[in-house]
Amino acid sequence: MPLSSTRLMPTQDSGKTPTPSSVGHWMGKYPGRTLLRLAATLGGLWLASTALGLLWPKPDQVAKGDPSVDKATSLAPLPKQPIIILLVGIDSDQLNDLTNQAAPMGSANADSLMLVKVAAKQPVEVLQLPIELAVTLPGSNGMQPLASSYGRGGIALTADVIAEILGLTKGQPHRFVVIPRKALRVLVDGLGDVEVNLNAPFKHQDNAQNYSVDLQAGRQRLNGGQVEQLVRYRAGPEEESGRRQRQQWILNGLSRQLRQPNTLAKLPKLLKEFSKEVQTDLTPRELLSLTAAALSNNQFPIISELPLAPRAGEQTLRQLKASHPMPLWPQGN
């Protein structure tokens, strides 16, 4: 959240020592209140910088020179504490598209929602959130799918709703990344394709959305366009769980590709290109730090889903299973 600030207007320098009356004029009618406002502003800036220092080391500790091909910490210093990031995959090709060319057509919808917990030298934890989860949103009549929170209130409402559902502590998630389809293609193609093992062929043509998928079963390498096909594919309105499983295949494939020889050397440039295509409050340095932390151990991501109650008939909205202690995620938080 942006900090408020008090800007002091410059005055002409006459070379004379300010008189008490001129100082009083600058301070206003109530100088005591002015001093309190200045103190509050400076205090807010200090608290913000202190909080940032709790998560990441000072900027001057960033590694110099080219990253080592076999040492993740050469990218940037690792975060001091676990960082939780909200990832929102949207169904438009680029951030500023006037229409998503999808269904329902209009402004971008949330096609996938994930929380990612990154901590130094620990496995990355990923929680896939069901976009079909029934929630109550401000200004809405009746229950709405969780995916609607992004279209109605952007990243702020989405983060607030998810934090309430899971019982996250204040300030979580710490950061966010909104990822359109082009950004996914840039990431995959920059890494050099992703290996997956498909358990069945996927073939589908949707002329309304100008979308098609044509992938064979078996082990293979997918480029950015093919990965987009796979994660977008859905056999029907009740097949969101299958789409989440296919997203898991891609997450594991990306994790495997990130650990290939010489990948580290090209990550700074790739992440810079990726950042141009996404909306995020992560600085370039923080993004490098998170990537370094994710690669600081040899384990694949630990991927989990929220426990959902069985469907009632043909309903598309889902409910959480009852009687689960808070917070629902992450465990041990």
Short mmCIF file of C-alpha atoms in Angstrom, two decimals:
data_model
loop_
_atom_site.label_atom_id
_atom_site.label_comp_id
_atom_site.label_asym_id
_atom_site.label_seq_id
_atom_site.Cartn_x
_atom_site.Cartn_y
_atom_site.Cartn_z
CA MET A 1 0.00 0.00 0.00
CA PRO A 2 1.55 3.34 -0.96
CA LEU A 3 2.75 5.54 1.85
CA SER A 4 1.40 9.05 2.23
CA SER A 5 3.98 11.81 2.22
CA THR A 6 4.20 15.49 3.07
CA ARG A 7 5.89 17.63 0.43
CA LEU A 8 7.46 20.90 1.55
CA MET A 9 7.23 23.63 -1.07
CA PRO A 10 10.53 25.39 -1.84
CA THR A 11 10.89 29.04 -0.85
CA GLN A 12 13.10 31.74 -2.29
CA ASP A 13 16.37 32.20 -0.49
CA SER A 14 16.80 35.90 0.31
CA GLY A 15 19.98 35.29 2.24
CA LYS A 16 18.33 36.52 5.44
CA THR A 17 17.86 34.58 8.63
CA PRO A 18 14.20 33.51 8.97
CA THR A 19 12.31 35.53 11.51
CA PRO A 20 10.01 33.90 14.06
CA SER A 21 7.02 35.26 12.13
CA SER A 22 8.20 33.71 8.82
CA VAL A 23 8.82 30.39 10.53
CA GLY A 24 5.38 30.56 12.08
CA HIS A 25 3.84 31.26 8.69
CA TRP A 26 5.57 28.17 7.21
CA MET A 27 4.41 26.01 10.13
CA GLY A 28 0.81 27.15 9.72
CA LYS A 29 -1.74 28.30 12.23
CA TYR A 30 -1.20 25.20 14.38
CA PRO A 31 2.56 24.45 14.39
CA GLY A 32 2.17 21.64 16.89
CA ARG A 33 -0.15 19.72 14.55
CA THR A 34 2.22 20.30 11.63
CA LEU A 35 5.10 18.81 13.62
CA LEU A 36 2.96 15.82 14.55
CA ARG A 37 2.07 15.22 10.89
CA LEU A 38 5.72 15.41 9.88
CA ALA A 39 6.69 13.02 12.67
CA ALA A 40 3.96 10.58 11.63
CA THR A 41 5.09 10.67 8.00
CA LEU A 42 8.72 10.07 8.89
CA GLY A 43 7.70 7.33 11.29
CA GLY A 44 5.65 5.63 8.57
CA LEU A 45 8.58 5.71 6.16
CA TRP A 46 10.86 4.26 8.83
CA LEU A 47 8.42 1.45 9.63
CA ALA A 48 8.05 0.57 5.95
CA SER A 49 11.80 0.39 5.43
CA THR A 50 12.19 -1.65 8.60
CA ALA A 51 9.51 -4.13 7.48
CA LEU A 52 11.21 -4.55 4.11
CA GLY A 53 14.49 -5.20 5.88
CA LEU A 54 12.87 -8.03 7.81
CA LEU A 55 12.06 -9.83 4.54
CA TRP A 56 15.10 -9.11 2.39
CA PRO A 57 18.73 -8.16 3.08
CA LYS A 58 19.94 -4.68 2.21
CA PRO A 59 20.25 -3.91 -1.52
CA ASP A 60 24.02 -3.47 -1.34
CA GLN A 61 24.35 -7.18 -0.61
CA VAL A 62 23.22 -8.19 -4.10
CA ALA A 63 25.81 -10.40 -5.72
CA LYS A 64 28.02 -8.72 -8.32
CA GLY A 65 29.01 -10.15 -11.65
CA ASP A 66 27.40 -12.91 -13.67
CA PRO A 67 25.56 -15.67 -11.77
CA SER A 68 27.34 -18.97 -11.28
CA VAL A 69 26.01 -21.90 -13.31
CA ASP A 70 25.72 -24.06 -10.20
CA LYS A 71 25.02 -21.71 -7.29
CA ALA A 72 21.52 -20.25 -6.85
CA THR A 73 22.64 -17.69 -4.26
CA SER A 74 24.73 -15.99 -6.95
CA LEU A 75 21.47 -14.54 -8.32
CA ALA A 76 20.71 -12.48 -5.20
CA PRO A 77 20.70 -12.82 -1.39
CA LEU A 78 18.00 -15.15 -0.11
CA PRO A 79 14.96 -13.71 1.70
CA LYS A 80 15.27 -13.56 5.48
CA GLN A 81 11.78 -14.94 6.10
CA PRO A 82 9.25 -17.05 4.16
CA ILE A 83 7.44 -15.02 1.49
CA ILE A 84 3.89 -15.81 0.34
CA ILE A 85 3.02 -14.69 -3.20
CA LEU A 86 -0.42 -14.67 -4.80
CA LEU A 87 -0.31 -15.79 -8.44
CA VAL A 88 -3.29 -14.89 -10.62
CA GLY A 89 -3.37 -16.41 -14.10
CA ILE A 90 -5.77 -14.38 -16.24
CA ASP A 91 -7.50 -15.39 -19.46
CA SER A 92 -6.40 -12.44 -21.59
CA ASP A 93 -3.33 -12.57 -23.79
CA GLN A 94 -1.84 -9.35 -22.43
CA LEU A 95 -2.49 -7.15 -19.40
CA ASN A 96 -4.07 -4.25 -21.27
CA ASP A 97 -6.24 -6.18 -23.71
CA LEU A 98 -9.66 -4.56 -24.08
CA THR A 99 -11.28 -8.00 -24.26
CA ASN A 100 -10.06 -11.40 -23.19
CA GLN A 101 -11.47 -13.23 -26.26
CA ALA A 102 -12.61 -15.92 -23.83
CA ALA A 103 -15.74 -17.05 -22.06
CA PRO A 104 -17.33 -15.16 -20.45
CA MET A 105 -16.09 -12.48 -22.87
CA GLY A 106 -15.16 -9.09 -21.49
CA SER A 107 -12.46 -7.93 -19.13
CA ALA A 108 -9.91 -10.45 -17.91
CA ASN A 109 -11.08 -13.25 -15.63
CA ALA A 110 -8.99 -15.25 -13.15
CA ASP A 111 -8.30 -18.57 -14.87
CA SER A 112 -6.10 -19.93 -12.09
CA LEU A 113 -5.27 -18.89 -8.54
CA MET A 114 -2.30 -20.08 -6.52
CA LEU A 115 -0.46 -19.14 -3.37
CA VAL A 116 3.25 -19.85 -3.36
CA LYS A 117 5.36 -19.93 -0.21
CA VAL A 118 9.08 -19.48 -0.82
CA ALA A 119 11.65 -19.86 1.95
CA ALA A 120 15.42 -20.15 1.82
CA LYS A 121 16.71 -23.73 1.50
CA GLN A 122 13.21 -25.21 1.84
CA PRO A 123 10.91 -26.77 -0.75
CA VAL A 124 8.54 -24.35 -2.43
CA GLU A 125 4.96 -24.85 -1.23
CA VAL A 126 2.10 -24.25 -3.67
CA LEU A 127 -1.59 -24.10 -2.83
CA GLN A 128 -3.93 -24.34 -5.82
CA LEU A 129 -7.13 -22.47 -5.07
CA PRO A 130 -10.36 -23.67 -6.72
CA ILE A 131 -11.66 -20.82 -8.87
CA GLU A 132 -15.11 -22.45 -8.66
CA LEU A 133 -15.21 -22.10 -4.84
CA ALA A 134 -18.45 -20.41 -3.72
CA VAL A 135 -17.82 -17.08 -1.96
CA THR A 136 -19.80 -13.99 -1.00
CA LEU A 137 -18.51 -10.82 -2.67
CA PRO A 138 -19.40 -7.19 -1.88
CA GLY A 139 -22.31 -5.92 -3.94
CA SER A 140 -23.29 -9.39 -5.18
CA ASN A 141 -26.53 -11.23 -4.69
CA GLY A 142 -25.97 -14.84 -3.73
CA MET A 143 -22.80 -16.90 -3.98
CA GLN A 144 -20.21 -16.23 -6.66
CA PRO A 145 -17.18 -18.22 -7.84
CA LEU A 146 -13.88 -17.18 -6.30
CA ALA A 147 -12.63 -16.32 -9.80
CA SER A 148 -15.14 -13.44 -9.91
CA SER A 149 -13.27 -11.58 -7.19
CA TYR A 150 -10.59 -10.49 -9.67
CA GLY A 151 -13.05 -9.06 -12.19
CA ARG A 152 -15.03 -7.25 -9.49
CA GLY A 153 -12.23 -5.82 -7.39
CA GLY A 154 -8.88 -6.62 -8.96
CA ILE A 155 -5.93 -7.98 -7.06
CA ALA A 156 -6.84 -6.18 -3.81
CA LEU A 157 -10.24 -7.84 -3.42
CA THR A 158 -8.87 -11.22 -4.57
CA ALA A 159 -6.10 -11.12 -1.96
CA ASP A 160 -8.51 -10.06 0.81
CA VAL A 161 -11.04 -12.80 0.01
CA ILE A 162 -8.35 -15.49 -0.12
CA ALA A 163 -6.76 -14.30 3.12
CA GLU A 164 -10.14 -14.52 4.87
CA ILE A 165 -10.91 -17.98 3.49
CA LEU A 166 -7.57 -19.41 4.60
CA GLY A 167 -7.16 -17.49 7.84
CA LEU A 168 -3.88 -15.89 6.79
CA THR A 169 -2.20 -13.48 9.17
CA LYS A 170 -2.31 -9.72 8.55
CA GLY A 171 -0.07 -8.68 5.67
CA GLN A 172 -0.30 -11.99 3.84
CA PRO A 173 0.05 -12.59 0.98
CA HIS A 174 3.16 -10.41 0.94
CA ARG A 175 3.35 -9.90 -2.83
CA PHE A 176 1.34 -10.67 -5.99
CA VAL A 177 1.91 -11.47 -9.66
CA VAL A 178 -0.81 -11.24 -12.34
CA ILE A 179 0.18 -13.44 -15.29
CA PRO A 180 -1.48 -13.13 -18.72
CA ARG A 181 -1.06 -15.85 -21.34
CA LYS A 182 1.78 -14.12 -23.18
CA ALA A 183 3.85 -14.02 -19.99
CA LEU A 184 3.49 -17.80 -19.63
CA ARG A 185 4.70 -18.30 -23.20
CA VAL A 186 7.66 -15.95 -22.62
CA LEU A 187 8.68 -17.88 -19.50
CA VAL A 188 8.42 -21.34 -21.06
CA ASP A 189 10.15 -20.43 -24.32
CA GLY A 190 12.89 -18.59 -22.42
CA LEU A 191 13.62 -21.66 -20.32
CA GLY A 192 13.77 -23.88 -23.40
CA ASP A 193 10.49 -25.86 -23.38
CA VAL A 194 8.99 -28.00 -20.62
CA GLU A 195 8.97 -31.80 -20.39
CA VAL A 196 5.68 -33.48 -19.49
CA ASN A 197 4.23 -36.97 -19.67
CA LEU A 198 0.61 -36.75 -20.84
CA ASN A 199 -1.63 -39.62 -19.80
CA ALA A 200 -3.97 -39.09 -22.76
CA PRO A 201 -4.19 -37.11 -26.00
CA PHE A 202 -5.85 -33.70 -25.81
CA LYS A 203 -7.66 -32.44 -28.87
CA HIS A 204 -10.20 -29.61 -28.96
CA GLN A 205 -11.25 -26.75 -31.23
CA ASP A 206 -13.10 -23.66 -29.96
CA ASN A 207 -13.77 -21.23 -32.79
CA ALA A 208 -15.56 -18.75 -30.53
CA GLN A 209 -12.42 -18.25 -28.47
CA ASN A 210 -9.99 -18.79 -31.35
CA TYR A 211 -8.46 -21.57 -29.31
CA SER A 212 -7.38 -25.11 -30.15
CA VAL A 213 -5.36 -27.88 -28.54
CA ASP A 214 -3.79 -30.84 -30.34
CA LEU A 215 -1.39 -32.79 -28.12
CA GLN A 216 -0.53 -36.49 -28.23
CA ALA A 217 -0.18 -38.79 -25.23
CA GLY A 218 3.23 -39.71 -23.83
CA ARG A 219 6.46 -38.03 -22.75
CA GLN A 220 7.32 -34.93 -24.75
CA ARG A 221 8.63 -31.38 -24.62
CA LEU A 222 6.15 -28.51 -24.96
CA ASN A 223 6.90 -24.98 -26.10
CA GLY A 224 5.14 -21.92 -24.71
CA GLY A 225 2.17 -22.12 -27.07
CA GLN A 226 1.61 -25.81 -26.33
CA VAL A 227 1.83 -25.23 -22.57
CA GLU A 228 -0.83 -22.54 -22.95
CA GLN A 229 -3.02 -25.04 -24.80
CA LEU A 230 -2.66 -27.61 -22.05
CA VAL A 231 -3.39 -25.33 -19.09
CA ARG A 232 -6.37 -23.76 -20.84
CA TYR A 233 -7.97 -27.08 -21.81
CA ARG A 234 -11.14 -27.98 -19.95
CA ALA A 235 -13.47 -30.75 -21.07
CA GLY A 236 -16.52 -29.11 -19.47
CA PRO A 237 -17.68 -26.62 -16.81
CA GLU A 238 -17.22 -29.23 -14.06
CA GLU A 239 -13.67 -30.19 -15.05
CA GLU A 240 -11.71 -27.58 -13.07
CA SER A 241 -10.07 -30.30 -10.94
CA GLY A 242 -8.64 -31.89 -14.10
CA ARG A 243 -7.26 -28.55 -15.20
CA ARG A 244 -5.55 -28.10 -11.82
CA GLN A 245 -3.90 -31.49 -12.28
CA ARG A 246 -2.53 -30.42 -15.65
CA GLN A 247 -1.26 -27.22 -14.05
CA GLN A 248 0.65 -29.42 -11.61
CA TRP A 249 2.36 -31.18 -14.52
CA ILE A 250 3.51 -27.82 -15.83
CA LEU A 251 4.69 -26.63 -12.40
CA ASN A 252 6.81 -29.74 -12.00
CA GLY A 253 8.09 -29.42 -15.56
CA LEU A 254 9.11 -25.80 -14.95
CA SER A 255 10.84 -26.79 -11.71
CA ARG A 256 12.76 -29.49 -13.57
CA GLN A 257 13.76 -27.10 -16.35
CA LEU A 258 14.95 -24.46 -13.89
CA ARG A 259 17.45 -26.98 -12.54
CA GLN A 260 19.01 -27.79 -15.88
CA PRO A 261 22.71 -26.95 -16.41
CA ASN A 262 23.37 -23.33 -17.41
CA THR A 263 19.79 -22.21 -16.68
CA LEU A 264 20.94 -19.90 -13.89
CA ALA A 265 23.12 -17.90 -16.28
CA LYS A 266 20.13 -16.83 -18.39
CA LEU A 267 17.64 -16.23 -15.55
CA PRO A 268 18.39 -12.51 -14.94
CA LYS A 269 17.64 -11.62 -18.56
CA LEU A 270 14.64 -13.98 -18.75
CA LEU A 271 13.09 -12.64 -15.54
CA LYS A 272 13.54 -9.10 -16.84
CA GLU A 273 11.58 -10.00 -19.99
CA PHE A 274 8.98 -11.86 -17.93
CA SER A 275 8.51 -8.82 -15.66
CA LYS A 276 7.55 -6.68 -18.65
CA GLU A 277 4.54 -8.90 -19.33
CA VAL A 278 3.13 -9.20 -15.79
CA GLN A 279 1.65 -6.94 -13.14
CA THR A 280 3.45 -7.28 -9.82
CA ASP A 281 4.59 -5.41 -6.73
CA LEU A 282 7.83 -7.43 -6.66
CA THR A 283 10.96 -5.46 -7.45
CA PRO A 284 13.46 -7.04 -9.90
CA ARG A 285 15.77 -7.72 -6.98
CA GLU A 286 13.02 -9.42 -4.97
CA LEU A 287 12.08 -11.58 -7.96
CA LEU A 288 15.70 -12.73 -8.30
CA SER A 289 15.85 -13.39 -4.56
CA LEU A 290 12.72 -15.55 -4.65
CA THR A 291 14.04 -17.50 -7.63
CA ALA A 292 17.32 -18.08 -5.81
CA ALA A 293 15.46 -19.30 -2.73
CA ALA A 294 13.30 -21.64 -4.83
CA LEU A 295 16.46 -23.16 -6.33
CA SER A 296 18.39 -23.34 -3.04
CA ASN A 297 17.24 -26.96 -2.50
CA ASN A 298 16.85 -29.92 -4.84
CA GLN A 299 13.25 -30.83 -4.03
CA PHE A 300 10.26 -30.40 -6.30
CA PRO A 301 7.41 -28.11 -5.19
CA ILE A 302 5.01 -29.42 -2.60
CA ILE A 303 1.63 -28.86 -4.28
CA SER A 304 -1.64 -29.07 -2.36
CA GLU A 305 -5.31 -28.24 -2.83
CA LEU A 306 -8.08 -27.18 -0.50
CA PRO A 307 -10.40 -29.99 0.68
CA LEU A 308 -13.70 -29.65 -1.20
CA ALA A 309 -17.03 -31.17 -0.27
CA PRO A 310 -18.59 -33.52 -2.85
CA ARG A 311 -20.69 -31.92 -5.56
CA ALA A 312 -24.41 -31.73 -4.95
CA GLY A 313 -26.00 -32.78 -8.22
CA GLU A 314 -24.87 -30.76 -11.23
CA GLN A 315 -23.82 -27.66 -9.34
CA THR A 316 -20.70 -25.93 -10.64
CA LEU A 317 -19.87 -23.98 -7.47
CA ARG A 318 -18.05 -25.91 -4.74
CA GLN A 319 -17.94 -25.73 -0.95
CA LEU A 320 -15.08 -26.43 1.44
CA LYS A 321 -15.28 -29.48 3.65
CA ALA A 322 -16.42 -28.49 7.12
CA SER A 323 -14.51 -28.56 10.42
CA HIS A 324 -10.98 -27.78 9.29
CA PRO A 325 -8.81 -25.83 11.76
CA MET A 326 -7.52 -22.41 10.75
CA PRO A 327 -5.33 -21.44 9.10
CA LEU A 328 -6.04 -23.81 6.25
CA TRP A 329 -2.62 -23.03 4.74
CA PRO A 330 0.31 -23.03 5.05
CA GLN A 331 0.72 -25.71 7.67
CA GLY A 332 2.82 -24.63 10.62
CA ASN A 333 2.46 -20.97 9.64
#
